Coordinates of C-alpha atoms in Angstrom, one line a residue:
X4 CA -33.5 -51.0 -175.2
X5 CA -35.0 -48.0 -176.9
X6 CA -35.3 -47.6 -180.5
X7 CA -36.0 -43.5 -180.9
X8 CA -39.3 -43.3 -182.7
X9 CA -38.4 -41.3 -186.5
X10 CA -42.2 -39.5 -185.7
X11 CA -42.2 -38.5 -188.9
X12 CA -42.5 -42.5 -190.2
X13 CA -45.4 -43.1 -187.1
X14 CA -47.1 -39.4 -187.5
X15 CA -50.4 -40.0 -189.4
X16 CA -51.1 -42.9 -186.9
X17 CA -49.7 -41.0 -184.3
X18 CA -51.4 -38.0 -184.9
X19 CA -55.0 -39.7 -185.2
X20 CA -54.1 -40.8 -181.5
X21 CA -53.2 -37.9 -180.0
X22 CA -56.2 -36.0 -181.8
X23 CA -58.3 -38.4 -180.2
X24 CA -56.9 -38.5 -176.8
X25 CA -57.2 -34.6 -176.5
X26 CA -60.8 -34.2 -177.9
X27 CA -61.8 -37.3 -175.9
X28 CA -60.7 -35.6 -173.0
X29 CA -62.5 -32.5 -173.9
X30 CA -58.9 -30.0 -173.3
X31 CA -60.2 -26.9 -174.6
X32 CA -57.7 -24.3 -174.0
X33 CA -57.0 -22.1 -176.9
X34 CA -53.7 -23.9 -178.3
X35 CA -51.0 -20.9 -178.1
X36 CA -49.8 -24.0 -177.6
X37 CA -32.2 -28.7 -159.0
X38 CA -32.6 -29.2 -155.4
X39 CA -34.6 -33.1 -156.5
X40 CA -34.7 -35.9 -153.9
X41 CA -33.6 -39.2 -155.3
X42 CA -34.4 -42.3 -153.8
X43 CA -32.9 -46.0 -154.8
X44 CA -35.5 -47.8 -156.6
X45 CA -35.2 -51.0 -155.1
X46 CA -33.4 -50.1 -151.7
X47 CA -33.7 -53.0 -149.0
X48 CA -34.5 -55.8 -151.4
X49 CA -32.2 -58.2 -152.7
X50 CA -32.0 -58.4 -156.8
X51 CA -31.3 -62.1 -158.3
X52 CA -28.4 -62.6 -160.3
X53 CA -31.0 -63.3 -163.2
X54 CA -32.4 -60.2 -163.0
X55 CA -28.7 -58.2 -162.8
X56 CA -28.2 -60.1 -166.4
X57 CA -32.2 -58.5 -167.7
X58 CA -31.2 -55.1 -166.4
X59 CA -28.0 -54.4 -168.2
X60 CA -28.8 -56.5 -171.3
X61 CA -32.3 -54.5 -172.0
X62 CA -30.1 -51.2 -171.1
X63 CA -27.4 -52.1 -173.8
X64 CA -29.8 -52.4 -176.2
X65 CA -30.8 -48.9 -175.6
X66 CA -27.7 -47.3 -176.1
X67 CA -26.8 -49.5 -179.3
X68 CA -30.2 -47.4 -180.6
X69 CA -28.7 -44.0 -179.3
X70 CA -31.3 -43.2 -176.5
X71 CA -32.0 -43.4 -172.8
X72 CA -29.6 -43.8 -170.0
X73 CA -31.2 -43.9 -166.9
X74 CA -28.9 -42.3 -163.7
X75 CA -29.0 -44.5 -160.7
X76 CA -27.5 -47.6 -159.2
X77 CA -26.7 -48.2 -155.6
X78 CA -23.1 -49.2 -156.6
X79 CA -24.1 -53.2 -155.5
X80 CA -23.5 -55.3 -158.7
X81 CA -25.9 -57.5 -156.6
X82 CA -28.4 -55.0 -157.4
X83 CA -29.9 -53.0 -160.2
X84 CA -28.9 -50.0 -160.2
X85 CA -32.0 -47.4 -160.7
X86 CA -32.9 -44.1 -158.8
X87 CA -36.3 -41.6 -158.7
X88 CA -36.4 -38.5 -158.0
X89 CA -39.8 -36.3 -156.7
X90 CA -41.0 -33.3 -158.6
X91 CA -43.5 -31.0 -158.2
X92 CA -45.3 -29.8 -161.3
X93 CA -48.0 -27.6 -162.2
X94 CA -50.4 -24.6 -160.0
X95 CA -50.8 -25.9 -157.4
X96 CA -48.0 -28.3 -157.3
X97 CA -48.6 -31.6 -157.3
X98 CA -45.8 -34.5 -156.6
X99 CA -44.8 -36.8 -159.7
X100 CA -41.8 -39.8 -159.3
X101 CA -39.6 -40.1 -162.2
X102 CA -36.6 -42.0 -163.2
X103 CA -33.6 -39.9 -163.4
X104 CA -32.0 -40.2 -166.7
X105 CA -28.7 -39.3 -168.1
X106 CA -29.6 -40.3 -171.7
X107 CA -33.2 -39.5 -172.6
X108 CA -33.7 -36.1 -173.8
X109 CA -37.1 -34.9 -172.8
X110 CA -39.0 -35.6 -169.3
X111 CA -42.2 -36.9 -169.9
X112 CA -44.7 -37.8 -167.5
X113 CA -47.8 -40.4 -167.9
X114 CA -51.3 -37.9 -168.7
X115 CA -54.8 -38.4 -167.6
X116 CA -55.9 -39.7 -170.8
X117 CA -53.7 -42.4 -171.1
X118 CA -55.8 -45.7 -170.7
X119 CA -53.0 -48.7 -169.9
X120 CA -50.6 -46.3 -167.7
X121 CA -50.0 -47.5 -164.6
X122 CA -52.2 -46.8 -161.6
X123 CA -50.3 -48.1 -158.7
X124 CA -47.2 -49.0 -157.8
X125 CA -45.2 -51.6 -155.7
X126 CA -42.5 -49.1 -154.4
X127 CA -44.9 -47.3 -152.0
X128 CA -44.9 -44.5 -154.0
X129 CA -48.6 -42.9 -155.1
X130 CA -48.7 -42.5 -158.5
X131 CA -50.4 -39.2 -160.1
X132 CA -51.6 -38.7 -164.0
X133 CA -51.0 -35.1 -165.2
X134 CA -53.9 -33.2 -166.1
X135 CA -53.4 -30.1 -167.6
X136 CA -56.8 -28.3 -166.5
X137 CA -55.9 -29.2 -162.9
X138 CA -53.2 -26.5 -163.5
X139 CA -53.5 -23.2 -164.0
X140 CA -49.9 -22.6 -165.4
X141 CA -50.0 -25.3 -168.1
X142 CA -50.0 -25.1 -171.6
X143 CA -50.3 -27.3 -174.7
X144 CA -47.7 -26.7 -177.0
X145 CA -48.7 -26.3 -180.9
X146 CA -47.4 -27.4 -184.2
X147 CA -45.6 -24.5 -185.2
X148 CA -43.9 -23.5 -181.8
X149 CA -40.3 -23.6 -182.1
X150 CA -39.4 -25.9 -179.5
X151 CA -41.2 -28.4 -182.0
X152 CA -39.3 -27.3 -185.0
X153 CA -36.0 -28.2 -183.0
X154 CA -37.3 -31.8 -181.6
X155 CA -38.4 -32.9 -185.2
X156 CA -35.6 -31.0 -187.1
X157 CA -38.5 -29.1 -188.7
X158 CA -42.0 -28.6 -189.6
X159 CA -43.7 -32.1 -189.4
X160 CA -46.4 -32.9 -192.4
X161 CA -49.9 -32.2 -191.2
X162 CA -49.4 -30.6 -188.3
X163 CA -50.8 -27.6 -187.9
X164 CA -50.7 -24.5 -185.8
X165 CA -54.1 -25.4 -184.1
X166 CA -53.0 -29.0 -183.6
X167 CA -50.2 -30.2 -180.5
X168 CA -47.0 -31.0 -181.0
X169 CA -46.5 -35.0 -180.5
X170 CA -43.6 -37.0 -179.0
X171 CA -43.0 -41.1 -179.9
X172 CA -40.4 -43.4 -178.3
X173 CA -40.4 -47.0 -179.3
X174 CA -38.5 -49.2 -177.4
X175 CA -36.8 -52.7 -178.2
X176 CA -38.6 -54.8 -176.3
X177 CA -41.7 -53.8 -177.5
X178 CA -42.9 -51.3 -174.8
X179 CA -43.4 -47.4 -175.9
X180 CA -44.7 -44.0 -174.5
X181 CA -46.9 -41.9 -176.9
X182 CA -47.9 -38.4 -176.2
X183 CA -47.7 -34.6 -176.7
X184 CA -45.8 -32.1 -175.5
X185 CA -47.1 -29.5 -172.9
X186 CA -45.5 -26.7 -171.2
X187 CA -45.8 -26.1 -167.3
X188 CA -43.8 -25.1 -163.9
X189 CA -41.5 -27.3 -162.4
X190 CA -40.7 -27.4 -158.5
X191 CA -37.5 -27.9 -156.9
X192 CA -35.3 -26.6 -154.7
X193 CA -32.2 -24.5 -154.7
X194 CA -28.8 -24.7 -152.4
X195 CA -29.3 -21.6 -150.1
X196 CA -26.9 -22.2 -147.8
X197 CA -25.3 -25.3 -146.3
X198 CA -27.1 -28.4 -146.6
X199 CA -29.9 -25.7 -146.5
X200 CA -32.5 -25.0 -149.7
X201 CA -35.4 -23.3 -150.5
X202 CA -38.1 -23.5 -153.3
X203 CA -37.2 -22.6 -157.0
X204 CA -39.2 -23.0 -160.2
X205 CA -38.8 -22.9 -163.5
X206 CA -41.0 -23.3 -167.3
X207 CA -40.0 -26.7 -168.7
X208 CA -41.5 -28.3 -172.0
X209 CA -42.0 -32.2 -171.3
X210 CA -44.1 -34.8 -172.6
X211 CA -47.8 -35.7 -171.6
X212 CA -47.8 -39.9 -171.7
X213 CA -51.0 -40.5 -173.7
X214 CA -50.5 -43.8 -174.2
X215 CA -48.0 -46.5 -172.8
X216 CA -46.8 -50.0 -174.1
X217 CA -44.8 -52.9 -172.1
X218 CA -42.7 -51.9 -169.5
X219 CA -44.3 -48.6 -169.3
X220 CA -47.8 -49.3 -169.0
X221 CA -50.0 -50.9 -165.7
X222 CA -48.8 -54.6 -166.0
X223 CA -45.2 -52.9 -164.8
X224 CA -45.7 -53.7 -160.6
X225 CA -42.4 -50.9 -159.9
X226 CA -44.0 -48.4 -161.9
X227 CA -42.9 -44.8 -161.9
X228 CA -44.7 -41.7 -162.7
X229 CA -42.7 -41.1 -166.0
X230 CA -38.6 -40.0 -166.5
X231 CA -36.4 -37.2 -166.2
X232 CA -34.2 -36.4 -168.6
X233 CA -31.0 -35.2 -168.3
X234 CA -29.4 -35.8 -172.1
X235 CA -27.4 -33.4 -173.6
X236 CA -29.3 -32.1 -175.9
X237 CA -31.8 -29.3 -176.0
X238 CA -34.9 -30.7 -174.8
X239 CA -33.7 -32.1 -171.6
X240 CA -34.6 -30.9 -168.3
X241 CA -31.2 -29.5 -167.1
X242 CA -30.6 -27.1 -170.9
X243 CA -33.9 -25.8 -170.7
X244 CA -33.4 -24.5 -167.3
X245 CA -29.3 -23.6 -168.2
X246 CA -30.9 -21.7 -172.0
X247 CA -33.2 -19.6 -169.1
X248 CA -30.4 -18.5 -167.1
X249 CA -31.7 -20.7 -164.3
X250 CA -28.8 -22.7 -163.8
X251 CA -25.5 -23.6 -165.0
X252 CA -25.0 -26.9 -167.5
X253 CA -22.8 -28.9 -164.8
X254 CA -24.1 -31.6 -162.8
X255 CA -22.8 -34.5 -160.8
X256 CA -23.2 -37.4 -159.0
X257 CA -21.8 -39.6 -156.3
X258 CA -22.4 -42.9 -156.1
X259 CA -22.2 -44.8 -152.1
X260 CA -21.0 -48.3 -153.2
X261 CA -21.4 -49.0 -149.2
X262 CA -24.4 -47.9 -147.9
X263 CA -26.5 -47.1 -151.3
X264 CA -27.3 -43.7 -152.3
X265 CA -24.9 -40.9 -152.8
X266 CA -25.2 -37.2 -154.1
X267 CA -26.5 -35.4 -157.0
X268 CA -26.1 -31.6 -158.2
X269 CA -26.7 -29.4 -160.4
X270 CA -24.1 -26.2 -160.3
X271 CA -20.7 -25.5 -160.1
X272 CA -18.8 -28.1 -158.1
X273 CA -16.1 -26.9 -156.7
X274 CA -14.7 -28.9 -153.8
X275 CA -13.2 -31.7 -154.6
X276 CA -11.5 -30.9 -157.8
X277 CA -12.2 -32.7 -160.4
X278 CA -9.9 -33.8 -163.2
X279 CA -11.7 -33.9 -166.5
X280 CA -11.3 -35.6 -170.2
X281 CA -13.0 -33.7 -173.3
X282 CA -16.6 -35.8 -174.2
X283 CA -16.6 -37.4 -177.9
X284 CA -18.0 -34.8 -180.1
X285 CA -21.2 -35.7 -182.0
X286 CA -22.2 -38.5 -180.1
X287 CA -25.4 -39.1 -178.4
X288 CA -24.0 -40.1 -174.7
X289 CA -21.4 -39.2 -172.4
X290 CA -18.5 -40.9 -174.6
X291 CA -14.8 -40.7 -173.9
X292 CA -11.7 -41.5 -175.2
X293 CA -9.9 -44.3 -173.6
X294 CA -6.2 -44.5 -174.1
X295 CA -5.2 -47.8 -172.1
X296 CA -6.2 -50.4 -169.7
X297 CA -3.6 -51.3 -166.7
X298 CA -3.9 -54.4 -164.7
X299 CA -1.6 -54.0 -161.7
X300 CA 1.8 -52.6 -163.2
X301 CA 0.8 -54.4 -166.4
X302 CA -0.9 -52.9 -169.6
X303 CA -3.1 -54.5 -171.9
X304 CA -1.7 -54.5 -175.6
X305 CA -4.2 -53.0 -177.9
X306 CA -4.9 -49.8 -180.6
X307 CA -7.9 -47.3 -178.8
X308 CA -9.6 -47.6 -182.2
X309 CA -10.9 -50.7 -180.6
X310 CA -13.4 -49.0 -179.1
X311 CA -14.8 -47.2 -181.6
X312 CA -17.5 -49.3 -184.0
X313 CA -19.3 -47.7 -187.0
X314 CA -20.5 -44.0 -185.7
X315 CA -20.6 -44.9 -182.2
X316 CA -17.2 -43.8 -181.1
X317 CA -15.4 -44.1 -177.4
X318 CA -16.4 -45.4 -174.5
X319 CA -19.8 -44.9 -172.7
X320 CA -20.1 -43.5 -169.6
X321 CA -23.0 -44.6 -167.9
X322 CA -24.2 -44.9 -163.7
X323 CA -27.4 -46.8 -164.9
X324 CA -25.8 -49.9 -166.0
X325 CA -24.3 -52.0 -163.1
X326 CA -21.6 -53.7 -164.3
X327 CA -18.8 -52.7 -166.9
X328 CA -18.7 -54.1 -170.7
X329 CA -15.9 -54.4 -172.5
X330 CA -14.6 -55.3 -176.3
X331 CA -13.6 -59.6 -176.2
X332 CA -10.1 -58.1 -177.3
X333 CA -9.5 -56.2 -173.9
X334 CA -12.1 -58.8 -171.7
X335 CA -10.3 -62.0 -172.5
X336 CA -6.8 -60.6 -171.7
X337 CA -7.9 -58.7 -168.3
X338 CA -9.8 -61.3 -166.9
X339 CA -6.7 -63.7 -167.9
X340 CA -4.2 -61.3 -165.6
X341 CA -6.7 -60.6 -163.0
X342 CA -7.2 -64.6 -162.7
X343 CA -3.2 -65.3 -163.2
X344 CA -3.3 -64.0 -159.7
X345 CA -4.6 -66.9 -158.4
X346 CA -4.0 -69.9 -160.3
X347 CA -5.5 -73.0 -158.1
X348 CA -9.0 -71.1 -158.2
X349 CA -12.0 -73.6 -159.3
X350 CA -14.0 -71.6 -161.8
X351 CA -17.9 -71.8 -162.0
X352 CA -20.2 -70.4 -164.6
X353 CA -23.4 -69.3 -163.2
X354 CA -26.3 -68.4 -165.5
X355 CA -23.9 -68.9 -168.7
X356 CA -22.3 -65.1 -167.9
X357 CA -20.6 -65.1 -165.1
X358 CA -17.4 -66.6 -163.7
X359 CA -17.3 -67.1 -160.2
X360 CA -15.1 -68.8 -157.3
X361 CA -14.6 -69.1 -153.5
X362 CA -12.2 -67.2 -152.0
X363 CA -12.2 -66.5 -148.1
X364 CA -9.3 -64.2 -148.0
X365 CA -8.6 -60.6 -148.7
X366 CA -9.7 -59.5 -152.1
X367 CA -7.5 -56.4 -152.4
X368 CA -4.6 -58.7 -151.3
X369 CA -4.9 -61.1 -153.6
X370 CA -6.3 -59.4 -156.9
X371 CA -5.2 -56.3 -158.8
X372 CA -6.5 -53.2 -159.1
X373 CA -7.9 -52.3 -162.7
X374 CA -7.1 -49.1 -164.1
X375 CA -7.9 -47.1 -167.2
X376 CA -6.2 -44.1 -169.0
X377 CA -8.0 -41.6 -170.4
X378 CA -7.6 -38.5 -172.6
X379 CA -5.6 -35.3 -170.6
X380 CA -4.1 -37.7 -168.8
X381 CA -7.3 -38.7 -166.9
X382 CA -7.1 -42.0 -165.0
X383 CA -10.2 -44.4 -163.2
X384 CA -8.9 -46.9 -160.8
X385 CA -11.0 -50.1 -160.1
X386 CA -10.3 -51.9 -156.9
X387 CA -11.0 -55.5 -156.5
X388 CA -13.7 -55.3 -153.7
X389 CA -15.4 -53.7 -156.2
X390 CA -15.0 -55.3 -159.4
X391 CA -15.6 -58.5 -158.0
X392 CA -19.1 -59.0 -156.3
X393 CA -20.5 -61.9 -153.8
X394 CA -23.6 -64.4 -154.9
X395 CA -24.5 -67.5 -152.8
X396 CA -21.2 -67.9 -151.1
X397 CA -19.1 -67.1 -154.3
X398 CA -17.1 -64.3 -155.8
X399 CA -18.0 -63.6 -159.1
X400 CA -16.2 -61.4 -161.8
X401 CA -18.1 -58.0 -162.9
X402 CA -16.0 -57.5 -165.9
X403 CA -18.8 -58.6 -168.9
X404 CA -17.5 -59.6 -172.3
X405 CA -19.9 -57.6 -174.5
X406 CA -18.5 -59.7 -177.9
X407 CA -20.8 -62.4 -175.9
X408 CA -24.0 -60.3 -176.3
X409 CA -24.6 -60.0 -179.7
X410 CA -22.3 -59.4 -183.0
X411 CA -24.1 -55.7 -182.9
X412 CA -22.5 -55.2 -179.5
X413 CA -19.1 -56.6 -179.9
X414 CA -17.4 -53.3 -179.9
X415 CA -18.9 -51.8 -177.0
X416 CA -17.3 -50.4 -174.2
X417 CA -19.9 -49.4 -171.3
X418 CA -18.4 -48.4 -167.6
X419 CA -21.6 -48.3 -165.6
X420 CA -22.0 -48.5 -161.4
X421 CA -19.0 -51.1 -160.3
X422 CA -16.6 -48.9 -162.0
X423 CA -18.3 -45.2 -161.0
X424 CA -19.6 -46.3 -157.4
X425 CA -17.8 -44.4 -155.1
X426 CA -16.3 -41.6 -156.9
X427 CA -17.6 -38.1 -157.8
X428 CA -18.5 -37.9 -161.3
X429 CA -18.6 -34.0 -163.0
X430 CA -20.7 -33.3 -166.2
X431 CA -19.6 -30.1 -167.3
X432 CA -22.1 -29.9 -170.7
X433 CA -20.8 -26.1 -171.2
X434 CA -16.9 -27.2 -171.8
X435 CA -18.0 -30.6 -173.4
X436 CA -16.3 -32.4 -170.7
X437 CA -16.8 -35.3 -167.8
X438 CA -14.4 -36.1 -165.1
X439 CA -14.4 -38.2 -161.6
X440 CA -12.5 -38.4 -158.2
X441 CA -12.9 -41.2 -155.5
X442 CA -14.6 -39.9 -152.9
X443 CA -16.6 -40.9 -150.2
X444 CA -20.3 -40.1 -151.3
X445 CA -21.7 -40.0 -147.3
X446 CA -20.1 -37.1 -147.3
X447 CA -20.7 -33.7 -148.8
X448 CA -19.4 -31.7 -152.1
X449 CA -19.4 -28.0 -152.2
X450 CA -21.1 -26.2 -154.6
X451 CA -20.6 -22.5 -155.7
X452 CA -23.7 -19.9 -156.4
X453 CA -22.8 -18.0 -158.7
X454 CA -25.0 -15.0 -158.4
X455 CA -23.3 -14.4 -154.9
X456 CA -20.2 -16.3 -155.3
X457 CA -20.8 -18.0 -152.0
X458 CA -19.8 -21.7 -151.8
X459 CA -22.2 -23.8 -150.1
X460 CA -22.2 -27.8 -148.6
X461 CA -24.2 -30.0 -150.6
X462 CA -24.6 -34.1 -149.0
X463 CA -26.8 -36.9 -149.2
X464 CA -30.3 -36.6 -147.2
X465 CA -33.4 -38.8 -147.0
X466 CA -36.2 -38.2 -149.1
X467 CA -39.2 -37.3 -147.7
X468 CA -42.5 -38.3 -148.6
X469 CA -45.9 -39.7 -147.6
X470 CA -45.3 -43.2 -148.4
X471 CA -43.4 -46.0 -146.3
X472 CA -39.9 -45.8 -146.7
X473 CA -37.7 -48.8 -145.7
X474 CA -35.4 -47.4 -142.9
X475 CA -32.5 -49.2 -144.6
X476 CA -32.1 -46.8 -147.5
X477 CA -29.9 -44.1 -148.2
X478 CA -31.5 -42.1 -150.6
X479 CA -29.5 -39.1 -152.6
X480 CA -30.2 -35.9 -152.9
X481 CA -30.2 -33.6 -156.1
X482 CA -29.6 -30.7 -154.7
X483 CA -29.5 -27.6 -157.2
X484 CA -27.2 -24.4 -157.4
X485 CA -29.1 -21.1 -158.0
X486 CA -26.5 -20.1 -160.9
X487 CA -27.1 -16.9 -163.0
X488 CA -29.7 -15.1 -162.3
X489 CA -32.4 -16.7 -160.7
X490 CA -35.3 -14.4 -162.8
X491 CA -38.5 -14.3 -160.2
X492 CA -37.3 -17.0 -158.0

């Protein structure tokens, strides 16, 4: 869905805005300008089929524009797959929800100037606007600091040293987030000992929300506080804290395709092991090479260049989206085998995108698994209780033809939640590589700190908070590894 503002295009309007919203607030500093709990967005409610279809076709559209992956999903394809994780940020702390997000690559939270952000939210969650006077360890970051050099790929025209450094995303449905970059202390806490933390911080740069469009702004009723980014580049959260020496660039995350919820980490994970396939170089996601598709003992005849289209090359990676896309050449002839199965079935289209049936019998039985070959060897396997998912007393394929989208989408390949639910899933950002494991996601990883070389248990816990939480969820935990050195922590 997002369409990454070029801020130098927008920047005289942009910077008029931002002007105005920081002398309008009367900010008059001098300008010398993980573990996280996660909680399932929409845990105990039931999504419609309609809205499964919004979710991942507004998400596609993001990634075709090369920005913002949201992490989440419950590993339901009944459900839309979305997580938020509690911060603390600033001196004194104060708690902020965010989207956790495997694609954007800043963390930007909504500001107190901002007029149309949202004020309340329908996921009993209070909602807070950052002010940076209410902290005494925030700073505005200026014009001519590097970290605004690197974001814009250089000096930007008319901004000065005196003036802050701005931020634009413009997204394709029309909604946006506007704002300027600050600089202030992030809470969370650190593995110190099993299924045991304590309180870390660390200075991030992320974006002050000055003004929000769509989506983003008050009309949204399941409003968050702002997003997390967790990119690969630079800017995001996770290589801030790694450039520090606060933490290693690995994370993970385990998705419970059962009960909803799952892990996350940040560290060194070293139990289970973890085969892993090198990422696509150059590309703005977590791509990989795919090298083959297997349906039962049979594979699918095709070249891997099938998955590459223009400069997007590979196959996307991504726990945010809940279903799996995949190129009309490889749909048509999977779907075809995984149907052959069954040959009396009575297909039904529901919403024009998905074909569905009854069946009353064992789906593992009766269906093959799905499995695809990646680079080094590297294989995913896709079991037929959880490629195929139940609505109103039918089965109904999660396989999506992404040829049917839009001609700008026909080459995509996207694995989101029904193929990563209930496996382990390693980003190791400091080889370039990604890897998975089934696993069962109740349970607990281990995770090494490397400043002791102690290996501690890591698992899934609730979140905690002052707002109502529906005792049905499972909510994750991001629990983050002290790695390195820990400076003043």
């Amino acid at each position: 869905m997002i369409l990454r503002g070029v801020i130098s295009s927008h920047y005289s309007l942009l910077l008029l805005l931002i002007g105005f919203l920081v002398v309008s607030s009367s900010i008059t500093r001098v300008l010398s300008w993980g573990v996280i709990h996660v909680k399932y967005k929409f845990a105990g409610s039931q999504r419609s089929i309609v809205d499964l279809k919004v979710h991942d076709s507004v998400r596609q559209v993001r990634i075709l524009a090369g920005v913002d992956l949201p992490l989440g999903g419950s590993g339901r394809p009944d459900g839309l797959g979305l997580y938020y994780a509690r911060i603390g940020i600033g001196t004194p702390s104060k708690d902020y929800y965010v989207q956790v997000d495997t694609g954007s690559d800043i963390m930007w939270v909504n500001c107190i100037q901002c007029k149309e952000c949202p004020r309340r939210s329908s996921l009993g969650i209070d909602l807070t606007l950052y002010n940076i006077e209410d902290s005494a360890t925030g700073k505005l970051v200026s014009c001519d600091q590097d970290f605004c050099y690197a974001i814009n790929g250089g000096p930007l025209t008319g901004c000065t040293a005196n003036m802050s450094c701005p931020y634009l995303e413009i997204y394709g449905d029309g909604s946006s987030t506007a704002g300027y970059f600050v600089n202030d202390i992030v809470l969370y806490d650190r593995v110190s000992g099993d299924l045991k933390t304590s309180s870390a911080n660390g200075s991030v740069i992320f974006g002050c929300g000055a003004t929000q469009s769509g989506n983003l702004g008050s009309s949204n009723e399941e409003s968050l506080d702002g997003i997390l980014g967790f990119g690969k580049a630079n800017s995001s959260m996770i290589s801030q804290l790694a450039s520090s020496g606060k933490v290693k660039n690995m994370f993970a995350h385990c998705l419970d395709g059962v009960n909803g919820g799952g892990i996350f980490a940040i560290g060194h994970v070293v139990r289970p092991k973890v085969n892993m396939t090198p990422l696509v170089p150059n590309q703005p996601h977590y791509n990989v090479n795919m090298t083959a598709v297997q349906v039962g003992h049979d594979f699918l005849s095709f070249t891997p260049d099938i998955f590459d289209s223009g400069d997007r090359q590979g196959v996307i990676i991504d726990s945010g989206t809940t279903l799996a896309y995949l190129p009309e050449m490889v749909y048509e002839p999977l779907v075809s085998k995984i149907l052959s199965r069954q040959p009396d079935l009575k297909l039904q289209t529901i919403h024009d995108e998905y074909t569905c049936f009854q069946y009353s019998k064992s789906l593992d039985e009766a269906f093959p698994n799905v499995t695809f070959h990646f680079e080094n060897s590297v294989t995913l396997k896709v079991y037929p209780h959880e490629y195929l998912f139940p609505y109103n007393g039918l089965w109904c394929i999660g396989w999506q033809n992404s040829g049917m989208q839009s001609r700008d989408r026909k080459n995509m390949t996207l694995l989101g939640d029904l193929v990563l639910s209930n496996k382990l899933v390693l980003y190791d950002l400091e080889n370039q590589t990604i890897g998975w494991t089934e696993y069962n996601c109740s349970s607990s990883i281990q995770v090494l700190d490397e400043r002791t070389g102690t290996v501690h248990l890591v698992g899934s816990q609730n979140i905690s908070s002052a707002c109502h939480l529906n005792a049905w969820s499972i909510t994750v935990l991001i629990l983050l590894a002290t790695l390195l050195h820990f400076l003043g922590c």
